[in-house]
Amino acid sequence: FGEFESGSLNTVTEDIYSVNLSLAYRFNPFIAVEAGYSYTVLESDNPAPRDYDRNRTYIGVRGIF
């Protein structure tokens, strides 16, 4: 939760909410796979449109040597 305190945006508020979920599976101590999802929302009183919802997914392989 944030509020601007000077300039033309004085008292404008912005709120950001985020939820993240990830899963990982290790095949052995050196190799793993990972998948995840992230959802973010920005709500703003700013006169310029800044509100957004964002969905992100990812999948990857991790190797350690």
XYZ file of N, CA and C in Angstrom:
195
model
N 0.851 -1.163 0.000
C 0.000 0.000 0.000
C 0.898 1.228 0.000
N 0.622 2.167 -0.887
C 1.465 3.347 -0.953
C 0.655 4.592 -1.258
N 1.223 5.743 -0.867
C 0.581 7.031 -1.122
C 1.637 8.046 -1.520
N 1.382 8.765 -2.612
C 2.279 9.830 -3.034
C 2.063 11.028 -2.124
N 3.149 11.737 -1.783
C 3.039 12.830 -0.823
C 3.550 14.163 -1.330
N 3.721 14.341 -2.637
C 4.146 15.643 -3.143
C 3.828 15.757 -4.626
N 3.925 16.965 -5.132
C 3.716 17.190 -6.549
C 2.268 17.060 -6.967
N 2.075 16.857 -8.264
C 0.714 16.787 -8.807
C -0.025 15.518 -8.385
N 0.694 14.527 -7.880
C 0.062 13.263 -7.451
C -0.137 13.201 -5.937
N -0.091 14.335 -5.256
C -0.252 14.370 -3.800
C -1.541 13.667 -3.388
N -1.441 12.760 -2.443
C -2.520 11.937 -1.859
C -3.049 10.847 -2.794
N -2.454 10.637 -3.955
C -2.842 9.523 -4.822
C -2.329 8.233 -4.186
N -3.167 7.205 -4.133
C -2.769 5.933 -3.523
C -2.642 4.844 -4.578
N -1.774 3.877 -4.287
C -1.608 2.693 -5.125
C -1.498 1.475 -4.227
N -2.174 0.410 -4.607
C -2.135 -0.852 -3.873
C -1.719 -1.958 -4.830
N -0.769 -2.786 -4.402
C -0.316 -3.921 -5.204
C -0.556 -5.198 -4.411
N -1.187 -6.168 -5.066
C -1.433 -7.476 -4.474
C -0.772 -8.522 -5.368
N -0.126 -9.504 -4.753
C 0.567 -10.521 -5.537
C 0.418 -11.884 -4.866
N 0.170 -12.905 -5.689
C 0.086 -14.286 -5.226
C 1.011 -15.120 -6.105
N 1.842 -15.939 -5.487
C 2.802 -16.766 -6.221
C 2.695 -18.208 -5.755
N 2.832 -19.120 -6.705
C 2.818 -20.548 -6.402
C 3.874 -21.204 -7.276
N 4.724 -22.017 -6.654
C 5.718 -22.737 -7.455
C 5.904 -24.139 -6.898
N 6.249 -25.040 -7.812
C 6.517 -26.434 -7.467
C 7.845 -26.826 -8.087
N 8.615 -27.611 -7.352
C 9.890 -28.087 -7.877
C 10.026 -29.576 -7.574
N 10.655 -30.282 -8.500
C 10.930 -31.703 -8.313
C 12.402 -31.944 -8.608
N 13.108 -32.495 -7.621
C 14.520 -32.807 -7.807
C 14.668 -34.266 -8.206
N 15.266 -34.486 -9.371
C 15.541 -35.847 -9.823
C 16.702 -36.440 -9.037
N 17.693 -35.606 -8.777
C 18.864 -35.982 -7.989
C 19.460 -34.675 -7.454
N 20.554 -34.705 -6.719
C 21.092 -33.448 -6.163
C 21.543 -32.433 -7.213
N 21.610 -32.828 -8.489
C 22.157 -31.950 -9.519
C 21.135 -31.438 -10.536
N 19.979 -32.096 -10.674
C 18.999 -31.722 -11.698
C 17.608 -31.605 -11.070
N 16.915 -30.509 -11.406
C 15.557 -30.291 -10.909
C 14.736 -29.601 -11.990
N 13.422 -29.790 -11.943
C 12.493 -29.050 -12.798
C 11.603 -28.214 -11.887
N 11.171 -27.081 -12.406
C 10.353 -26.176 -11.605
C 9.279 -25.556 -12.488
N 8.092 -25.378 -11.934
C 6.989 -24.725 -12.628
C 6.307 -23.795 -11.640
N 5.750 -22.694 -12.146
C 5.112 -21.760 -11.244
C 4.105 -20.861 -11.918
N 3.371 -20.149 -11.077
C 2.336 -19.218 -11.511
C 2.388 -18.005 -10.590
N 2.216 -16.818 -11.162
C 2.204 -15.580 -10.404
C 1.069 -14.703 -10.903
N 0.291 -14.142 -9.963
C -0.805 -13.235 -10.302
C -0.583 -11.938 -9.540
N -0.599 -10.796 -10.251
C -0.362 -9.493 -9.647
C -1.463 -8.530 -10.080
N -1.925 -7.701 -9.127
C -2.934 -6.677 -9.394
C -2.402 -5.347 -8.870
N -2.499 -4.290 -9.681
C -2.182 -2.929 -9.241
C -3.458 -2.115 -9.336
N -3.854 -1.523 -8.217
C -5.006 -0.626 -8.178
C -4.485 0.755 -7.822
N -4.822 1.768 -8.638
C -4.279 3.102 -8.458
C -5.359 4.159 -8.602
N -5.232 5.243 -7.813
C -6.103 6.410 -7.949
C -5.505 7.425 -8.913
N -4.383 7.119 -9.520
C -3.691 8.018 -10.430
C -4.610 8.377 -11.597
N -4.694 9.674 -11.973
C -5.550 10.056 -13.104
C -5.125 9.392 -14.422
N -3.839 9.172 -14.605
C -3.371 8.427 -15.778
C -3.617 6.944 -15.504
N -4.207 6.214 -16.445
C -4.540 4.805 -16.177
C -3.296 3.957 -15.885
N -3.224 3.391 -14.699
C -2.112 2.528 -14.315
C -2.589 1.170 -13.807
N -3.879 0.976 -13.637
C -4.391 -0.293 -13.111
C -4.068 -1.432 -14.072
N -3.705 -2.573 -13.505
C -3.489 -3.749 -14.356
C -3.620 -5.027 -13.549
N -3.882 -6.118 -14.253
C -3.833 -7.484 -13.740
C -2.800 -8.199 -14.593
N -1.930 -9.002 -13.955
C -0.899 -9.707 -14.714
C -0.856 -11.166 -14.270
N -0.904 -12.062 -15.239
C -0.756 -13.499 -15.019
C 0.556 -13.934 -15.654
N 1.385 -14.643 -14.897
C 2.635 -15.155 -15.452
C 2.779 -16.621 -15.067
N 3.221 -17.426 -16.019
C 3.531 -18.829 -15.760
C 4.956 -19.098 -16.241
N 5.578 -20.058 -15.625
C 6.931 -20.412 -16.065
C 7.204 -21.878 -15.791
N 8.147 -22.405 -16.544
C 8.626 -23.762 -16.357
C 10.109 -23.746 -16.687
N 10.899 -24.525 -15.955
C 12.322 -24.508 -16.200
C 13.030 -25.738 -15.672
N 14.258 -25.868 -16.088
C 15.150 -26.943 -15.636
C 16.335 -26.293 -14.961
N 16.706 -26.810 -13.805
C 17.837 -26.266 -13.060
C 18.924 -27.336 -12.956
N 20.124 -26.935 -13.266
C 21.252 -27.855 -13.151
C 22.354 -27.267 -12.294
N 22.941 -28.066 -11.454
C 24.028 -27.643 -10.572
C 25.233 -28.543 -10.872
N 26.390 -27.901 -11.027
C 27.601 -28.707 -11.260
C 28.720 -28.228 -10.384
